[in-house]
Amino acid sequence: MAELAIIGGTGLTSLKNLEIERREVMHTPYGEPSGPLVHGKLCGKEVVFLPRHGTAHTIPPHEVNYRANLWALDHLGIDKVIAVAAVGGITPHMVPQALVIPDQIIDYTWSRQHTFFQGDLSKVTHIDFTHPYTESLRTILLQAGTTAE
């Protein structure tokens, strides 16, 4: 069973070297994910791929059902997610085609639900957003980037 998922962004609607084993359409309590979950092997490792903007790149950022996407991956037992995004940088060092592995986030979103914890709750749930990225996965990605230089 895959432990890793890759969410593709603009320019990454498929993984060239992914040996596809099956596609899975999933329904979630939050609606439909961006597309079928693509199960396969990448460099001999099981992964699940999901194109954030749909297989034909037709879902604009403000309409991506992030909660459905993440719920579906969690439902499959995925505990590591690498999400690829083509966005602007906030420093002169983040030039076009730079590969950046962030350690923090500035959330400018405002038109979508921000949590799974709402509605008819039996208790309040506090989510710590101090460190939004998993440090162990960041370390692996940074080491791989250094090795690939």
GROMACS .gro file of C-alpha atoms in nm:
model
  149
    1MET     CA    1   0.000   0.000   0.000
    2ALA     CA    2   0.127   0.347  -0.089
    3GLU     CA    3   0.232   0.582   0.189
    4LEU     CA    4   0.320   0.869  -0.044
    5ALA     CA    5   0.098   1.083  -0.263
    6ILE     CA    6   0.200   1.347  -0.513
    7ILE     CA    7  -0.045   1.624  -0.590
    8GLY     CA    8   0.036   1.782  -0.923
    9GLY     CA    9  -0.023   2.147  -0.998
   10THR     CA   10  -0.013   2.362  -1.309
   11GLY     CA   11   0.220   2.198  -1.557
   12LEU     CA   12   0.209   1.864  -1.375
   13THR     CA   13  -0.112   1.684  -1.465
   14SER     CA   14   0.061   1.348  -1.497
   15LEU     CA   15   0.388   1.183  -1.395
   16LYS     CA   16   0.591   1.078  -1.698
   17ASN     CA   17   0.762   0.779  -1.533
   18LEU     CA   18   0.466   0.658  -1.327
   19GLU     CA   19   0.388   0.294  -1.402
   20ILE     CA   20   0.010   0.317  -1.367
   21GLU     CA   21  -0.154   0.017  -1.203
   22ARG     CA   22  -0.507   0.153  -1.166
   23ARG     CA   23  -0.723   0.462  -1.139
   24GLU     CA   24  -0.971   0.498  -0.855
   25VAL     CA   25  -1.274   0.724  -0.848
   26MET     CA   26  -1.349   0.815  -0.490
   27HIS     CA   27  -1.645   0.989  -0.330
   28THR     CA   28  -1.588   1.175  -0.004
   29PRO     CA   29  -1.803   1.345   0.260
   30TYR     CA   30  -1.671   1.672   0.111
   31GLY     CA   31  -1.765   1.600  -0.249
   32GLU     CA   32  -1.553   1.484  -0.538
   33PRO     CA   33  -1.173   1.505  -0.548
   34SER     CA   34  -1.010   1.681  -0.842
   35GLY     CA   35  -1.000   1.359  -1.040
   36PRO     CA   36  -0.937   0.987  -1.018
   37LEU     CA   37  -0.659   0.882  -0.783
   38VAL     CA   38  -0.387   0.727  -0.996
   39HIS     CA   39  -0.213   0.434  -0.823
   40GLY     CA   40   0.122   0.320  -0.955
   41LYS     CA   41   0.493   0.281  -0.909
   42LEU     CA   42   0.751   0.554  -0.946
   43CYS     CA   43   1.111   0.435  -0.936
   44GLY     CA   44   0.987   0.110  -0.783
   45LYS     CA   45   0.795   0.283  -0.501
   46GLU     CA   46   0.418   0.276  -0.468
   47VAL     CA   47   0.264   0.622  -0.499
   48VAL     CA   48  -0.074   0.780  -0.557
   49PHE     CA   49  -0.095   1.074  -0.794
   50LEU     CA   50  -0.371   1.334  -0.803
   51PRO     CA   51  -0.374   1.632  -1.039
   52ARG     CA   52  -0.496   1.929  -0.829
   53HIS     CA   53  -0.660   2.104  -1.125
   54GLY     CA   54  -0.810   1.787  -1.278
   55THR     CA   55  -0.680   1.559  -1.550
   56ALA     CA   56  -0.753   1.817  -1.822
   57HIS     CA   57  -0.637   2.112  -1.606
   58THR     CA   58  -0.986   2.266  -1.595
   59ILE     CA   59  -1.037   2.336  -1.222
   60PRO     CA   60  -0.926   2.689  -1.127
   61PRO     CA   61  -0.746   2.733  -0.792
   62HIS     CA   62  -1.047   2.884  -0.616
   63GLU     CA   63  -1.262   2.583  -0.710
   64VAL     CA   64  -1.022   2.301  -0.613
   65ASN     CA   65  -1.192   2.085  -0.352
   66TYR     CA   66  -0.892   2.063  -0.120
   67ARG     CA   67  -1.084   1.893   0.158
   68ALA     CA   68  -1.208   1.617  -0.072
   69ASN     CA   69  -0.856   1.569  -0.212
   70LEU     CA   70  -0.696   1.537   0.132
   71TRP     CA   71  -0.979   1.327   0.275
   72ALA     CA   72  -0.942   1.081  -0.015
   73LEU     CA   73  -0.566   1.049   0.037
   74ASP     CA   74  -0.607   1.006   0.411
   75HIS     CA   75  -0.876   0.742   0.349
   76LEU     CA   76  -0.620   0.546   0.146
   77GLY     CA   77  -0.374   0.555   0.436
   78ILE     CA   78  -0.142   0.811   0.278
   79ASP     CA   79   0.070   0.981   0.544
   80LYS     CA   80   0.314   1.174   0.324
   81VAL     CA   81   0.203   1.423   0.060
   82ILE     CA   82   0.424   1.616  -0.180
   83ALA     CA   83   0.227   1.893  -0.347
   84VAL     CA   84   0.378   2.064  -0.649
   85ALA     CA   85   0.271   2.419  -0.725
   86ALA     CA   86   0.368   2.682  -0.981
   87VAL     CA   87   0.342   3.007  -0.789
   88GLY     CA   88   0.525   3.333  -0.755
   89GLY     CA   89   0.798   3.387  -0.500
   90ILE     CA   90   0.824   3.656  -0.238
   91THR     CA   91   1.201   3.702  -0.253
   92PRO     CA   92   1.440   3.774  -0.543
   93HIS     CA   93   1.593   3.426  -0.489
   94MET     CA   94   1.268   3.257  -0.595
   95VAL     CA   95   1.312   3.304  -0.968
   96PRO     CA   96   1.121   3.117  -1.240
   97GLN     CA   97   1.215   2.746  -1.255
   98ALA     CA   98   1.358   2.751  -0.900
   99LEU     CA   99   1.273   2.446  -0.693
  100VAL     CA  100   1.167   2.558  -0.347
  101ILE     CA  101   1.088   2.338  -0.047
  102PRO     CA  102   0.911   2.575   0.194
  103ASP     CA  103   0.911   2.556   0.572
  104GLN     CA  104   0.635   2.812   0.626
  105ILE     CA  105   0.328   2.939   0.446
  106ILE     CA  106   0.137   3.263   0.405
  107ASP     CA  107  -0.226   3.169   0.349
  108TYR     CA  108  -0.397   3.424   0.128
  109THR     CA  109  -0.703   3.209   0.064
  110TRP     CA  110  -1.037   3.345   0.176
  111SER     CA  111  -1.318   3.198  -0.033
  112ARG     CA  112  -1.314   2.836   0.080
  113GLN     CA  113  -1.353   2.625   0.390
  114HIS     CA  114  -1.030   2.611   0.590
  115THR     CA  115  -1.088   2.305   0.807
  116PHE     CA  116  -1.246   1.965   0.846
  117PHE     CA  117  -1.354   2.062   1.199
  118GLN     CA  118  -1.680   2.252   1.169
  119GLY     CA  119  -2.051   2.202   1.200
  120ASP     CA  120  -2.199   1.955   1.446
  121LEU     CA  121  -1.896   1.894   1.669
  122SER     CA  122  -1.893   1.725   2.006
  123LYS     CA  123  -1.588   1.931   2.108
  124VAL     CA  124  -1.366   2.210   1.983
  125THR     CA  125  -1.058   2.095   1.792
  126HIS     CA  126  -0.749   2.317   1.789
  127ILE     CA  127  -0.504   2.265   1.504
  128ASP     CA  128  -0.144   2.380   1.549
  129PHE     CA  129  -0.029   2.550   1.230
  130THR     CA  130   0.306   2.660   1.372
  131HIS     CA  131   0.494   2.413   1.152
  132PRO     CA  132   0.269   2.344   0.851
  133TYR     CA  133   0.515   2.111   0.678
  134THR     CA  134   0.650   1.777   0.799
  135GLU     CA  135   1.017   1.834   0.880
  136SER     CA  136   1.121   1.473   0.813
  137LEU     CA  137   0.975   1.481   0.461
  138ARG     CA  138   1.127   1.827   0.397
  139THR     CA  139   1.468   1.689   0.499
  140ILE     CA  140   1.435   1.397   0.256
  141LEU     CA  141   1.334   1.633  -0.028
  142LEU     CA  142   1.617   1.876   0.048
  143GLN     CA  143   1.873   1.591   0.056
  144ALA     CA  144   1.740   1.456  -0.273
  145GLY     CA  145   1.765   1.803  -0.428
  146THR     CA  146   2.122   1.842  -0.311
  147THR     CA  147   2.213   1.498  -0.448
  148ALA     CA  148   2.055   1.582  -0.785
  149GLU     CA  149   2.254   1.905  -0.828
   0.00000   0.00000   0.00000
